[in-house]
Coordinates of C-alpha atoms in Angstrom, one line a residue:
Chain A
X1 CA 159.8 86.9 82.8
X2 CA 160.8 84.1 80.5
X3 CA 157.7 82.1 79.5
X4 CA 157.4 80.4 76.1
X5 CA 153.9 80.4 74.8
X6 CA 153.0 76.8 73.9
X7 CA 149.2 77.0 74.3
X8 CA 147.8 76.1 70.9
X9 CA 144.6 78.0 71.4
X10 CA 146.5 81.2 72.2
X11 CA 148.9 80.8 69.3
X12 CA 146.1 80.1 66.9
X13 CA 144.6 83.6 67.7
X14 CA 147.6 85.4 66.3
X15 CA 146.6 87.0 63.0
X16 CA 149.2 87.2 60.2
X17 CA 148.2 90.8 59.3
X18 CA 148.6 91.9 62.9
X19 CA 152.0 90.2 63.0
X20 CA 153.1 91.9 59.8
X21 CA 152.0 95.3 61.0
X22 CA 153.8 94.7 64.2
X23 CA 157.0 93.7 62.4
X24 CA 156.8 96.8 60.1
X25 CA 156.3 99.2 63.0
X26 CA 159.4 97.6 64.7
X27 CA 161.6 98.2 61.8
X28 CA 161.6 94.6 60.3
X29 CA 161.7 94.4 56.5
X30 CA 160.0 91.9 54.3
X31 CA 162.6 90.4 51.9
X32 CA 160.8 87.5 50.4
X33 CA 157.2 86.5 50.0
X34 CA 155.2 83.8 48.4
X35 CA 151.6 84.9 48.4
X36 CA 149.2 82.9 50.5
X37 CA 152.1 80.9 51.9
X38 CA 154.8 82.8 53.7
X39 CA 156.8 86.0 54.0
X40 CA 160.3 86.3 55.2
X41 CA 161.2 89.3 57.4
X42 CA 164.6 90.4 58.5
X43 CA 166.0 92.9 61.0
X44 CA 169.2 93.6 62.8
X45 CA 169.5 94.0 66.6
X46 CA 172.2 94.3 69.1
X47 CA 171.9 90.5 69.6
X48 CA 172.5 89.9 65.9
X49 CA 170.7 89.5 62.6
X50 CA 167.4 87.8 62.7
X51 CA 165.1 86.2 60.2
X52 CA 161.4 85.4 60.7
X53 CA 159.2 83.1 58.6
X54 CA 155.7 84.5 58.8
X55 CA 153.0 82.0 57.8
X56 CA 150.3 84.0 55.8
X57 CA 147.5 81.5 56.3
X58 CA 146.0 80.5 59.7
X59 CA 144.8 77.3 58.0
X60 CA 148.3 75.7 58.0
X61 CA 148.4 72.6 60.1
X62 CA 151.7 73.8 61.5
X63 CA 150.5 77.4 62.0
X64 CA 150.8 77.3 65.8
X65 CA 154.2 75.7 65.6
X66 CA 155.5 78.4 63.2
X67 CA 154.0 81.1 65.4
X68 CA 155.7 79.7 68.4
X69 CA 159.0 79.8 66.6
X70 CA 158.3 83.3 65.5
X71 CA 157.7 84.4 69.0
X72 CA 160.9 82.8 70.3
X73 CA 162.8 84.6 67.6
X74 CA 161.2 87.9 68.5
X75 CA 161.9 87.2 72.2
X76 CA 165.6 86.7 71.4
X77 CA 165.8 89.6 69.0
X78 CA 164.0 92.2 71.1
X79 CA 164.9 91.0 74.5
X80 CA 161.3 91.1 75.7
X81 CA 159.0 88.5 77.0
X82 CA 156.8 86.5 74.7
X83 CA 153.8 87.6 76.6
X84 CA 154.6 91.2 76.1
X85 CA 155.3 90.7 72.4
X86 CA 152.1 88.7 72.0
X87 CA 150.1 91.4 73.7
X88 CA 151.6 94.1 71.4
X89 CA 150.9 92.1 68.3
X90 CA 147.3 91.6 69.2
X91 CA 146.9 95.3 69.8
X92 CA 148.8 96.6 66.8
X93 CA 145.5 97.9 65.5
X94 CA 144.2 99.3 68.7
X95 CA 144.9 102.2 71.0
X96 CA 145.1 100.7 74.5
X97 CA 143.7 102.6 77.4
X98 CA 145.1 101.6 80.8
X99 CA 143.2 102.5 83.8
X100 CA 145.2 102.0 86.9
X101 CA 143.8 102.2 90.4
X102 CA 146.3 102.3 93.2
X103 CA 145.2 101.5 96.7
X104 CA 146.5 99.5 99.6
X105 CA 144.3 96.5 99.1
X106 CA 145.3 96.1 95.5
X107 CA 149.0 95.5 96.3
X108 CA 148.4 91.8 95.7
X109 CA 147.0 92.6 92.3
X110 CA 143.4 92.1 93.3
X111 CA 140.4 94.3 93.7
X112 CA 137.1 94.0 95.4
X113 CA 134.5 92.5 93.1
X114 CA 132.2 95.5 93.6
X115 CA 135.2 97.8 92.8
X116 CA 135.7 95.8 89.6
X117 CA 132.1 96.2 88.5
X118 CA 132.5 100.0 89.1
X119 CA 135.8 100.0 87.2
X120 CA 134.3 98.4 84.1
X121 CA 131.1 100.6 84.2
X122 CA 132.9 103.8 84.6
X123 CA 135.6 102.9 82.1
X124 CA 132.8 102.6 79.6
X125 CA 131.3 106.0 80.7
X126 CA 134.8 107.5 80.4
X127 CA 135.2 106.5 76.8
X128 CA 131.6 107.3 76.0
X129 CA 132.2 110.8 77.4
X130 CA 135.3 111.3 75.2
X131 CA 133.4 110.0 72.2
X132 CA 130.5 112.4 72.8
X133 CA 132.9 115.3 73.2
X134 CA 134.5 114.3 69.9
X135 CA 131.2 114.7 68.2
X136 CA 130.5 118.0 69.8
X137 CA 132.2 119.9 72.6
X138 CA 129.5 120.3 75.2
X139 CA 129.6 120.6 79.0
X140 CA 127.0 117.9 79.5
X141 CA 125.6 115.0 77.6
X142 CA 122.3 114.0 79.3
X143 CA 120.4 110.9 78.3
X144 CA 120.5 110.9 74.5
X145 CA 124.0 110.3 73.2
X146 CA 125.1 110.9 69.6
X147 CA 124.9 107.7 67.5
X148 CA 128.6 107.9 66.4
X149 CA 129.6 107.9 70.1
X150 CA 127.4 104.9 71.0
X151 CA 128.5 103.0 67.9
X152 CA 132.2 103.7 68.9
X153 CA 131.6 102.3 72.4
X154 CA 130.1 99.1 71.0
X155 CA 133.4 98.3 69.3
X156 CA 135.5 98.7 72.4
X157 CA 137.1 95.6 73.9
X158 CA 138.1 94.8 77.4
X159 CA 141.7 93.5 77.4
X160 CA 143.4 91.3 79.9
X161 CA 144.0 93.0 83.2
X162 CA 147.6 93.6 84.1
X163 CA 149.4 93.5 87.4
X164 CA 150.8 96.5 89.1
X165 CA 148.2 97.9 91.5
X166 CA 145.1 97.1 89.5
X167 CA 145.2 97.8 85.8
X168 CA 142.2 97.4 83.6
X169 CA 142.8 97.7 79.8
X170 CA 140.4 98.8 77.1
X171 CA 141.2 98.3 73.5
X172 CA 140.0 100.8 71.1
X173 CA 140.4 99.5 67.5
X174 CA 141.7 101.9 65.0
X175 CA 142.3 101.5 61.2
X176 CA 146.0 101.4 60.2
X177 CA 147.9 104.1 58.4
X178 CA 148.4 103.0 54.9
X179 CA 151.6 103.7 52.9
X180 CA 151.1 105.9 49.9
X181 CA 148.2 107.8 51.2
X182 CA 147.8 111.1 49.3
X183 CA 148.5 113.2 52.3
X184 CA 150.4 112.1 55.4
X185 CA 148.4 112.4 58.6
X186 CA 150.5 115.3 59.8
X187 CA 149.1 117.4 57.0
X188 CA 145.5 116.7 57.7
X189 CA 143.3 118.3 60.3
X190 CA 142.5 116.1 63.2
X191 CA 138.9 115.9 62.0
X192 CA 140.1 114.0 59.0
X193 CA 141.6 111.2 61.1
X194 CA 139.5 108.1 61.9
X195 CA 136.9 108.8 64.5
X196 CA 138.4 106.2 66.8
X197 CA 141.7 108.0 67.0
X198 CA 140.0 111.3 67.5
X199 CA 138.2 109.9 70.5
X200 CA 141.4 108.6 72.1
X201 CA 143.1 111.9 71.5
X202 CA 140.2 113.8 72.9
X203 CA 140.2 111.5 76.0
X204 CA 143.9 112.2 76.8
X205 CA 143.7 115.8 76.0
X206 CA 140.5 116.2 78.1
X207 CA 141.9 114.4 81.2
X208 CA 145.1 116.4 81.1
X209 CA 143.0 119.6 80.8
X210 CA 140.8 118.4 83.7
X211 CA 143.8 117.8 85.9
X212 CA 145.0 121.3 85.3
X213 CA 141.6 122.8 85.7
X214 CA 141.1 121.0 89.0
X215 CA 144.4 122.5 90.3
X216 CA 143.5 126.0 89.2
X217 CA 139.9 125.7 90.3
X218 CA 141.0 124.5 93.8
X219 CA 143.3 127.5 94.1
X220 CA 140.9 130.1 92.9
X221 CA 137.6 128.6 93.9
X222 CA 136.2 129.3 90.5
X223 CA 134.4 127.1 88.0
X224 CA 135.9 129.0 85.0
X225 CA 139.0 126.8 84.5
X226 CA 136.6 123.8 83.9
X227 CA 134.4 125.8 81.5
X228 CA 137.5 126.9 79.6
X229 CA 138.4 123.2 79.3
X230 CA 135.1 122.2 77.6
X231 CA 136.5 122.9 74.1
X232 CA 139.3 120.4 75.0
X233 CA 136.7 117.7 75.7
X234 CA 135.9 118.2 79.4
X235 CA 132.3 117.5 80.3
X236 CA 130.2 116.6 83.3
X237 CA 130.2 113.0 82.0
X238 CA 133.9 112.9 82.0
X239 CA 134.1 114.3 85.5
X240 CA 131.4 111.8 86.7
X241 CA 133.2 108.8 85.2
X242 CA 136.5 109.7 86.8
X243 CA 134.9 110.3 90.1
X244 CA 133.1 107.0 89.7
X245 CA 136.4 105.2 89.0
X246 CA 138.1 106.7 92.0
X247 CA 135.3 106.1 94.4
X248 CA 134.4 102.7 93.1
X249 CA 137.9 101.4 93.5
X250 CA 138.6 103.5 96.6
X251 CA 142.0 104.3 95.1
X252 CA 144.8 106.6 96.4
X253 CA 145.3 107.7 92.9
X254 CA 144.0 106.9 89.5
X255 CA 146.0 106.9 86.3
X256 CA 144.8 106.9 82.8
X257 CA 147.4 105.9 80.3
X258 CA 147.4 105.4 76.5
X259 CA 149.5 103.2 74.3
X260 CA 148.8 104.5 70.8
X261 CA 148.3 101.7 68.2
X262 CA 151.6 101.1 66.4
X263 CA 149.8 100.6 63.1
X264 CA 148.3 104.1 63.2
X265 CA 150.8 106.9 63.1
X266 CA 150.4 109.2 66.1
X267 CA 150.3 112.8 65.2
X268 CA 150.1 115.7 67.8
X269 CA 152.9 114.4 70.0
X270 CA 152.1 117.1 72.6
X271 CA 149.3 115.0 73.9
X272 CA 150.2 113.4 77.2
X273 CA 149.9 109.7 77.2
X274 CA 149.6 109.3 80.9
X275 CA 147.7 111.4 83.5
X276 CA 147.5 110.7 87.2
X277 CA 144.7 112.0 89.3
X278 CA 145.2 111.9 93.1
X279 CA 142.3 111.1 95.3
X280 CA 142.0 114.8 96.5
X281 CA 140.9 116.1 93.1
X282 CA 137.8 113.9 93.2
X283 CA 135.6 116.3 95.2
X284 CA 136.5 119.2 92.8
X285 CA 135.6 117.1 89.8
X286 CA 132.4 116.1 91.4
X287 CA 131.4 119.7 92.0
X288 CA 132.4 120.7 88.5
X289 CA 130.2 118.0 87.1
X290 CA 127.3 119.1 89.2
X291 CA 127.6 122.7 88.1
X292 CA 128.0 121.7 84.4
X293 CA 124.8 119.8 84.7
X294 CA 123.0 122.9 86.2
X295 CA 123.9 125.2 83.4
X296 CA 123.9 122.7 80.6
X297 CA 121.0 122.4 78.1
X298 CA 118.0 120.6 79.4
X299 CA 116.9 118.1 76.8
X300 CA 113.4 117.1 76.2
X301 CA 111.7 119.5 78.5
X302 CA 108.2 120.9 78.3
X303 CA 108.2 124.7 78.2
X304 CA 105.1 126.3 79.5
X305 CA 104.4 130.1 79.4
X306 CA 103.0 133.1 77.5
X307 CA 103.9 134.3 74.1
X308 CA 105.3 137.8 74.6
X309 CA 106.8 138.5 71.2
X310 CA 106.1 137.4 67.6
X311 CA 108.6 137.9 64.8
X312 CA 108.3 136.7 61.2
X313 CA 110.4 137.5 58.2
X314 CA 109.3 134.9 55.6
X315 CA 106.2 132.8 55.2
X316 CA 107.7 129.5 56.3
X317 CA 109.0 130.1 59.8
X318 CA 108.7 132.6 62.6
X319 CA 110.4 133.3 65.9
X320 CA 108.4 133.7 69.1
X321 CA 109.5 134.7 72.5
X322 CA 107.9 132.8 75.4
X323 CA 108.0 134.0 79.0
X324 CA 108.3 130.9 81.0
X325 CA 109.6 129.6 84.3
X326 CA 113.1 128.2 83.8
X327 CA 114.8 126.9 86.9
X328 CA 113.4 129.2 89.6
X329 CA 112.4 132.3 87.7
X330 CA 110.7 133.7 84.7
X331 CA 112.9 133.9 81.6
X332 CA 112.4 134.8 78.0
X333 CA 112.9 131.8 75.7
X334 CA 113.2 132.1 71.9
X335 CA 111.5 129.4 69.9
X336 CA 111.7 129.0 66.1
X337 CA 108.4 127.6 64.8
X338 CA 107.1 126.4 61.4
X339 CA 104.2 128.3 59.8
X340 CA 101.4 126.2 61.3
X341 CA 102.7 126.5 64.9
X342 CA 103.5 130.1 64.3
X343 CA 99.9 130.8 63.5
X344 CA 98.8 128.9 66.6
X345 CA 101.3 131.1 68.6
X346 CA 99.5 134.2 67.1
X347 CA 96.2 133.0 68.3
X348 CA 97.6 132.2 71.8
X349 CA 99.0 135.7 71.9
X350 CA 95.7 137.3 70.8
X351 CA 93.7 135.3 73.2
X352 CA 96.3 135.6 76.0
X353 CA 96.4 131.9 76.6
X354 CA 99.5 130.0 77.8
X355 CA 101.2 127.6 75.4
X356 CA 103.3 124.4 76.0
X357 CA 106.0 123.2 73.7
X358 CA 108.5 120.4 74.0
X359 CA 112.2 120.7 73.1
X360 CA 115.7 121.1 74.2
X361 CA 116.4 124.2 76.3
X362 CA 119.8 125.8 75.6
X363 CA 121.5 129.0 76.6
X364 CA 122.0 131.4 73.7
X365 CA 124.0 134.5 74.3
X366 CA 122.5 135.9 77.5
X367 CA 119.1 134.4 76.9
X368 CA 117.6 131.0 76.3
X369 CA 116.3 129.2 73.3
X370 CA 114.2 126.1 72.8
X371 CA 115.7 123.9 70.1
X372 CA 113.9 121.1 68.2
X373 CA 110.5 122.4 69.2
X374 CA 107.7 119.9 68.9
X375 CA 104.1 119.3 70.2
X376 CA 103.4 123.0 70.3
X377 CA 99.9 123.6 71.7
X378 CA 97.7 126.2 73.3
X379 CA 96.4 125.5 76.8
X380 CA 92.7 126.4 76.9
X381 CA 91.0 126.9 80.2
X382 CA 89.0 123.7 80.0
X383 CA 92.3 121.7 79.9
Chain B
X1 CA 154.3 54.0 64.3
X2 CA 151.3 55.3 66.2
X3 CA 148.4 56.3 64.1
X4 CA 148.4 59.8 65.7
X5 CA 152.0 60.4 64.6
X6 CA 151.2 58.9 61.1
X7 CA 148.3 61.4 60.7
X8 CA 150.4 64.3 62.0
X9 CA 152.9 63.6 59.2
X10 CA 150.4 62.7 56.5
X11 CA 148.7 64.9 53.9
X12 CA 148.8 68.5 52.8
X13 CA 148.5 71.8 54.6
X14 CA 151.9 72.4 56.1
X15 CA 153.9 75.6 55.6
X16 CA 157.1 73.7 56.4
X17 CA 157.0 70.2 54.7
X18 CA 157.3 67.2 57.0
X19 CA 159.2 64.0 56.5
X20 CA 159.6 60.9 58.6
X21 CA 163.2 60.0 59.5
X22 CA 164.0 56.6 61.0
X23 CA 167.4 56.1 62.4
X24 CA 168.6 52.5 62.8
X25 CA 171.0 51.7 65.5
X26 CA 172.6 48.4 66.6
X27 CA 170.5 46.2 68.9
X28 CA 173.3 46.5 71.5
X29 CA 173.5 50.1 72.3
X30 CA 177.2 49.9 73.2
X31 CA 178.0 49.0 69.6
X32 CA 176.5 52.3 68.4
X33 CA 179.5 54.5 68.8
X34 CA 183.1 53.6 68.6
X35 CA 186.1 55.9 68.2
X36 CA 189.8 55.7 67.5
X37 CA 192.5 58.1 66.4
X38 CA 191.5 57.5 62.8
X39 CA 187.8 57.7 63.0
X40 CA 184.6 58.1 64.9
X41 CA 181.9 55.7 63.8
X42 CA 178.2 56.1 64.5
X43 CA 176.8 52.7 63.4
X44 CA 174.0 52.4 60.8
X45 CA 172.1 55.3 59.3
X46 CA 168.8 57.2 58.9
X47 CA 166.2 56.8 56.2
X48 CA 163.6 59.3 55.2
X49 CA 160.2 59.2 53.6
X50 CA 157.6 61.7 52.9
X51 CA 154.1 60.8 53.9
X52 CA 152.5 63.6 52.0
X53 CA 150.7 61.3 49.7
X54 CA 150.2 58.5 52.1
X55 CA 146.7 57.2 52.3
X56 CA 144.4 57.6 55.3
X57 CA 144.2 54.6 57.6
X58 CA 141.5 52.9 59.5
X59 CA 144.0 51.5 62.0
X60 CA 143.2 52.9 65.4
X61 CA 146.5 52.1 67.1
X62 CA 149.4 51.9 64.8
X63 CA 150.4 52.0 61.1
X64 CA 153.3 50.3 59.4
X65 CA 155.2 52.5 57.0
X66 CA 157.5 51.3 54.2
X67 CA 160.7 53.3 53.6
X68 CA 162.7 52.6 50.4
X69 CA 166.3 51.6 51.3
X70 CA 167.7 54.0 48.8
X71 CA 166.3 56.9 50.9
X72 CA 169.3 57.2 53.0
X73 CA 169.2 60.4 55.0
X74 CA 172.6 61.8 54.1
X75 CA 174.0 65.1 53.1
X76 CA 173.1 64.7 49.4
X77 CA 169.5 63.7 50.2
X78 CA 169.1 66.6 52.6
X79 CA 170.4 69.1 50.0
X80 CA 167.9 67.7 47.5
X81 CA 165.0 67.9 49.9
X82 CA 165.8 71.6 50.8
X83 CA 165.8 72.5 47.1
X84 CA 162.4 70.8 46.4

């Protein structure tokens, strides 16, 4: 499509640093520069040698005109449409997630309004799930999400939708790789990369793992492939978000694709940048999500039961075992208590009174443990 | 010239400097171009002026701009302008 961008408002949004980063990633070289005024970039293409005058200040009265010229030059040089180039420039500093829903009714590029609402909501859930898994690999993130994950989701942007079935884009800003860093990204562990990039990597790795697990699980009828994929970022939340996306849009298949930000070097090239999930995997994902939630830690529950064991090695803390109903039967749950609560536990044990304690119930080895215990109290008969 | 155009050319803040070029042509258009085996003549010439330091105007419709006659827009002048 040949379309010259002449809209002043659109042109004014192009940021010089974005353009410079774009040019650099595309092999252009800066050959001249007058600080605060302009920079001259050159590059050779099949179509010939090109030169670009990049205004460095958006305050120039002829900024939009110069930007329009720059886009026409790039269009000629790269043989791509200005719209495409403009989109790439504005997302130089962002990983772009493309969620594509394919179904009959979207052939004209539209989607039911309700489907759109679901698409947006579940896209957010999808990214939130990946962000949670980046913080810690767990099979289920119930109500309370890690701050880092919530903070990350706040910074996400919804891009322009694109044609081709129905494509929603989400921009995940990521800091650029700077030249001259002490260690190149390849030499650093993934955990040293910016959190934003860790999340997008986790997302793609997890969806690919989920796709494989779904196939395996469907063949064997076993939940284990899903559980084995948890360290790769699979969670009940991820399953739910994908099921939500598929059901909400009633799509034949759903595709999640990623364009890595050009300004941030992409390490780990083994990560797939596009995964397609056909409609038929949805029920499997749904079931996996349900099972994950059953066995996942139960946060903020109130445990009620009898102290059956007391164990103390130093004067500050002690560990007790409580026999309590968990799910549908009695189970032994370990609880680490501070000195005061431990003394109360001793009294309860002596007087054979039940106790209650709030906390997060998790599986530990073959048993259970109550983490972050609080509001420990003895239930006396008059209560 | 129209006040809007005057304001578009006037003042600072451009990355690429702006000048006003006025090309004079014969009143009768058919006298503009004539050619023979010896020469091709485009009658009259262009004059340039920079409005960078021109004052703001209170005129709402149009502004009259003076251009020095020595400012002929020829090869020499263009070279000098490009080197400024």
